[in-house]
């Protein structure tokens, strides 16, 4: 128990990836994306160059649908931490709700049979925008912000969507340029 308490104090004071030897603690390991956190700590998100174990807020109003719905309060590093994947959707078109529901059902069913390899649970962060509210540069900026959050900050291994070819091309070209 004392060892666990020491770990928590070090973690809180110095961050994930820090180590203590002979009473001296090193700085945490830096990250560029959530991929770095997943590789080094098995999960987490990269915020301001450091790995955190809590879901950071996404682009304003864009990311609000989670599977399971406890993802915003789930620790992202450590035992039982989920592997997060992403979804990008149009929020105001008829075909989006059934597809969003289908992806959530898939995540639920994967978790119901024990999760993914090694029993790790799967989690999904869904983000979107209204088709009628955004166009042109504003729409591209929203897609870029969602890609940066999902692929960059969270380091998801894949994103389901977007559902239109035009939005997909914007997302893919942006991803290729960023090399997340």
PDB file of C-alpha atoms in Angstrom, residues 46-140:
ATOM      1  CA  UNK A  46      -1.385  13.674 -24.939  1.00  0.00           C
ATOM      2  CA  UNK A  47      -2.209  17.146 -23.640  1.00  0.00           C
ATOM      3  CA  UNK A  48       0.336  19.965 -23.858  1.00  0.00           C
ATOM      4  CA  UNK A  49       3.176  17.488 -24.344  1.00  0.00           C
ATOM      5  CA  UNK A  50       2.358  15.238 -21.379  1.00  0.00           C
ATOM      6  CA  UNK A  51       0.384  12.029 -21.040  1.00  0.00           C
ATOM      7  CA  UNK A  52      -2.775  12.252 -18.944  1.00  0.00           C
ATOM      8  CA  UNK A  53      -5.076   9.464 -17.813  1.00  0.00           C
ATOM      9  CA  UNK A  54      -8.344  11.377 -18.165  1.00  0.00           C
ATOM     10  CA  UNK A  55     -10.313  12.153 -21.312  1.00  0.00           C
ATOM     11  CA  UNK A  56      -9.565  15.775 -22.261  1.00  0.00           C
ATOM     12  CA  UNK A  57     -12.305  17.920 -23.702  1.00  0.00           C
ATOM     13  CA  UNK A  58     -12.626  17.808 -27.472  1.00  0.00           C
ATOM     14  CA  UNK A  59     -13.375  20.515 -30.010  1.00  0.00           C
ATOM     15  CA  UNK A  60     -16.175  22.764 -28.737  1.00  0.00           C
ATOM     16  CA  UNK A  61     -19.425  20.835 -28.817  1.00  0.00           C
ATOM     17  CA  UNK A  62     -18.163  18.273 -31.337  1.00  0.00           C
ATOM     18  CA  UNK A  63     -17.445  15.191 -29.224  1.00  0.00           C
ATOM     19  CA  UNK A  64     -20.225  14.142 -26.910  1.00  0.00           C
ATOM     20  CA  UNK A  65     -21.308  10.584 -27.655  1.00  0.00           C
ATOM     21  CA  UNK A  66     -19.358   7.814 -25.937  1.00  0.00           C
ATOM     22  CA  UNK A  67     -19.545   4.049 -25.778  1.00  0.00           C
ATOM     23  CA  UNK A  68     -19.711   3.103 -23.035  1.00  0.00           C
ATOM     24  CA  UNK A  69     -21.160   6.335 -21.698  1.00  0.00           C
ATOM     25  CA  UNK A  70     -18.716   6.195 -18.765  1.00  0.00           C
ATOM     26  CA  UNK A  71     -15.705   6.973 -21.003  1.00  0.00           C
ATOM     27  CA  UNK A  72     -15.454  10.633 -19.834  1.00  0.00           C
ATOM     28  CA  UNK A  73     -14.834   9.441 -16.249  1.00  0.00           C
ATOM     29  CA  UNK A  74     -12.822   6.280 -17.038  1.00  0.00           C
ATOM     30  CA  UNK A  75      -9.086   6.223 -16.338  1.00  0.00           C
ATOM     31  CA  UNK A  76      -7.285   5.829 -19.670  1.00  0.00           C
ATOM     32  CA  UNK A  77      -4.059   4.382 -18.231  1.00  0.00           C
ATOM     33  CA  UNK A  78      -3.737   1.353 -16.001  1.00  0.00           C
ATOM     34  CA  UNK A  79      -5.605  -1.851 -15.349  1.00  0.00           C
ATOM     35  CA  UNK A  80      -8.934  -1.987 -17.157  1.00  0.00           C
ATOM     36  CA  UNK A  81      -8.205   1.098 -19.279  1.00  0.00           C
ATOM     37  CA  UNK A  82      -9.984   0.925 -22.636  1.00  0.00           C
ATOM     38  CA  UNK A  83      -8.456   1.117 -26.077  1.00  0.00           C
ATOM     39  CA  UNK A  84     -10.185   4.154 -27.560  1.00  0.00           C
ATOM     40  CA  UNK A  85     -11.332   4.324 -31.179  1.00  0.00           C
ATOM     41  CA  UNK A  86     -13.006   7.252 -32.904  1.00  0.00           C
ATOM     42  CA  UNK A  87     -16.085   8.050 -34.935  1.00  0.00           C
ATOM     43  CA  UNK A  88     -16.813  11.069 -37.160  1.00  0.00           C
ATOM     44  CA  UNK A  89     -20.451  11.698 -38.096  1.00  0.00           C
ATOM     45  CA  UNK A  90     -22.889  14.170 -39.570  1.00  0.00           C
ATOM     46  CA  UNK A  91     -25.380  14.865 -36.819  1.00  0.00           C
ATOM     47  CA  UNK A  92     -28.383  16.067 -38.768  1.00  0.00           C
ATOM     48  CA  UNK A  93     -28.843  13.569 -41.589  1.00  0.00           C
ATOM     49  CA  UNK A  94     -31.165  10.566 -41.598  1.00  0.00           C
ATOM     50  CA  UNK A  95     -28.500   7.918 -42.173  1.00  0.00           C
ATOM     51  CA  UNK A  96     -26.175   8.971 -39.337  1.00  0.00           C
ATOM     52  CA  UNK A  97     -28.134   7.793 -36.245  1.00  0.00           C
ATOM     53  CA  UNK A  98     -28.466   4.164 -37.412  1.00  0.00           C
ATOM     54  CA  UNK A  99     -24.777   3.961 -38.326  1.00  0.00           C
ATOM     55  CA  UNK A 100     -23.715   5.593 -35.053  1.00  0.00           C
ATOM     56  CA  UNK A 101     -25.948   3.157 -33.146  1.00  0.00           C
ATOM     57  CA  UNK A 102     -24.438   0.229 -35.075  1.00  0.00           C
ATOM     58  CA  UNK A 103     -20.881   1.215 -34.128  1.00  0.00           C
ATOM     59  CA  UNK A 104     -21.907   1.612 -30.494  1.00  0.00           C
ATOM     60  CA  UNK A 105     -23.544  -1.832 -30.591  1.00  0.00           C
ATOM     61  CA  UNK A 106     -20.336  -3.307 -32.049  1.00  0.00           C
ATOM     62  CA  UNK A 107     -18.271  -1.836 -29.214  1.00  0.00           C
ATOM     63  CA  UNK A 108     -20.809  -3.123 -26.659  1.00  0.00           C
ATOM     64  CA  UNK A 109     -20.748  -6.624 -28.169  1.00  0.00           C
ATOM     65  CA  UNK A 110     -16.942  -6.723 -28.253  1.00  0.00           C
ATOM     66  CA  UNK A 111     -16.862  -5.762 -24.584  1.00  0.00           C
ATOM     67  CA  UNK A 112     -19.594  -8.291 -23.735  1.00  0.00           C
ATOM     68  CA  UNK A 113     -17.370 -11.139 -24.959  1.00  0.00           C
ATOM     69  CA  UNK A 114     -14.347  -9.962 -22.987  1.00  0.00           C
ATOM     70  CA  UNK A 115     -12.943  -7.051 -24.962  1.00  0.00           C
ATOM     71  CA  UNK A 116     -10.092  -7.198 -27.430  1.00  0.00           C
ATOM     72  CA  UNK A 117      -6.811  -9.129 -27.255  1.00  0.00           C
ATOM     73  CA  UNK A 118      -5.803  -9.696 -23.664  1.00  0.00           C
ATOM     74  CA  UNK A 119      -9.247  -8.731 -22.355  1.00  0.00           C
ATOM     75  CA  UNK A 120      -8.784  -4.991 -22.806  1.00  0.00           C
ATOM     76  CA  UNK A 121     -12.117  -3.187 -23.106  1.00  0.00           C
ATOM     77  CA  UNK A 122     -12.869  -1.082 -26.154  1.00  0.00           C
ATOM     78  CA  UNK A 123     -14.171   2.478 -25.914  1.00  0.00           C
ATOM     79  CA  UNK A 124     -15.445   4.835 -28.605  1.00  0.00           C
ATOM     80  CA  UNK A 125     -15.443   8.617 -28.771  1.00  0.00           C
ATOM     81  CA  UNK A 126     -17.855   9.928 -31.407  1.00  0.00           C
ATOM     82  CA  UNK A 127     -17.572  13.456 -32.772  1.00  0.00           C
ATOM     83  CA  UNK A 128     -19.616  15.251 -35.377  1.00  0.00           C
ATOM     84  CA  UNK A 129     -20.997  18.371 -36.943  1.00  0.00           C
ATOM     85  CA  UNK A 130     -24.230  19.511 -38.520  1.00  0.00           C
ATOM     86  CA  UNK A 131     -24.342  19.121 -42.278  1.00  0.00           C
ATOM     87  CA  UNK A 132     -26.451  22.247 -42.764  1.00  0.00           C
ATOM     88  CA  UNK A 133     -24.475  24.487 -40.388  1.00  0.00           C
ATOM     89  CA  UNK A 134     -20.992  24.128 -41.827  1.00  0.00           C
ATOM     90  CA  UNK A 135     -19.606  24.401 -45.325  1.00  0.00           C
ATOM     91  CA  UNK A 136     -16.385  25.306 -47.086  1.00  0.00           C
ATOM     92  CA  UNK A 137     -13.476  26.396 -44.911  1.00  0.00           C
ATOM     93  CA  UNK A 138     -15.537  26.251 -41.696  1.00  0.00           C
ATOM     94  CA  UNK A 139     -16.444  22.618 -42.389  1.00  0.00           C
ATOM     95  CA  UNK A 140     -12.829  21.717 -43.208  1.00  0.00           C
TER      96      UNK A 140
END
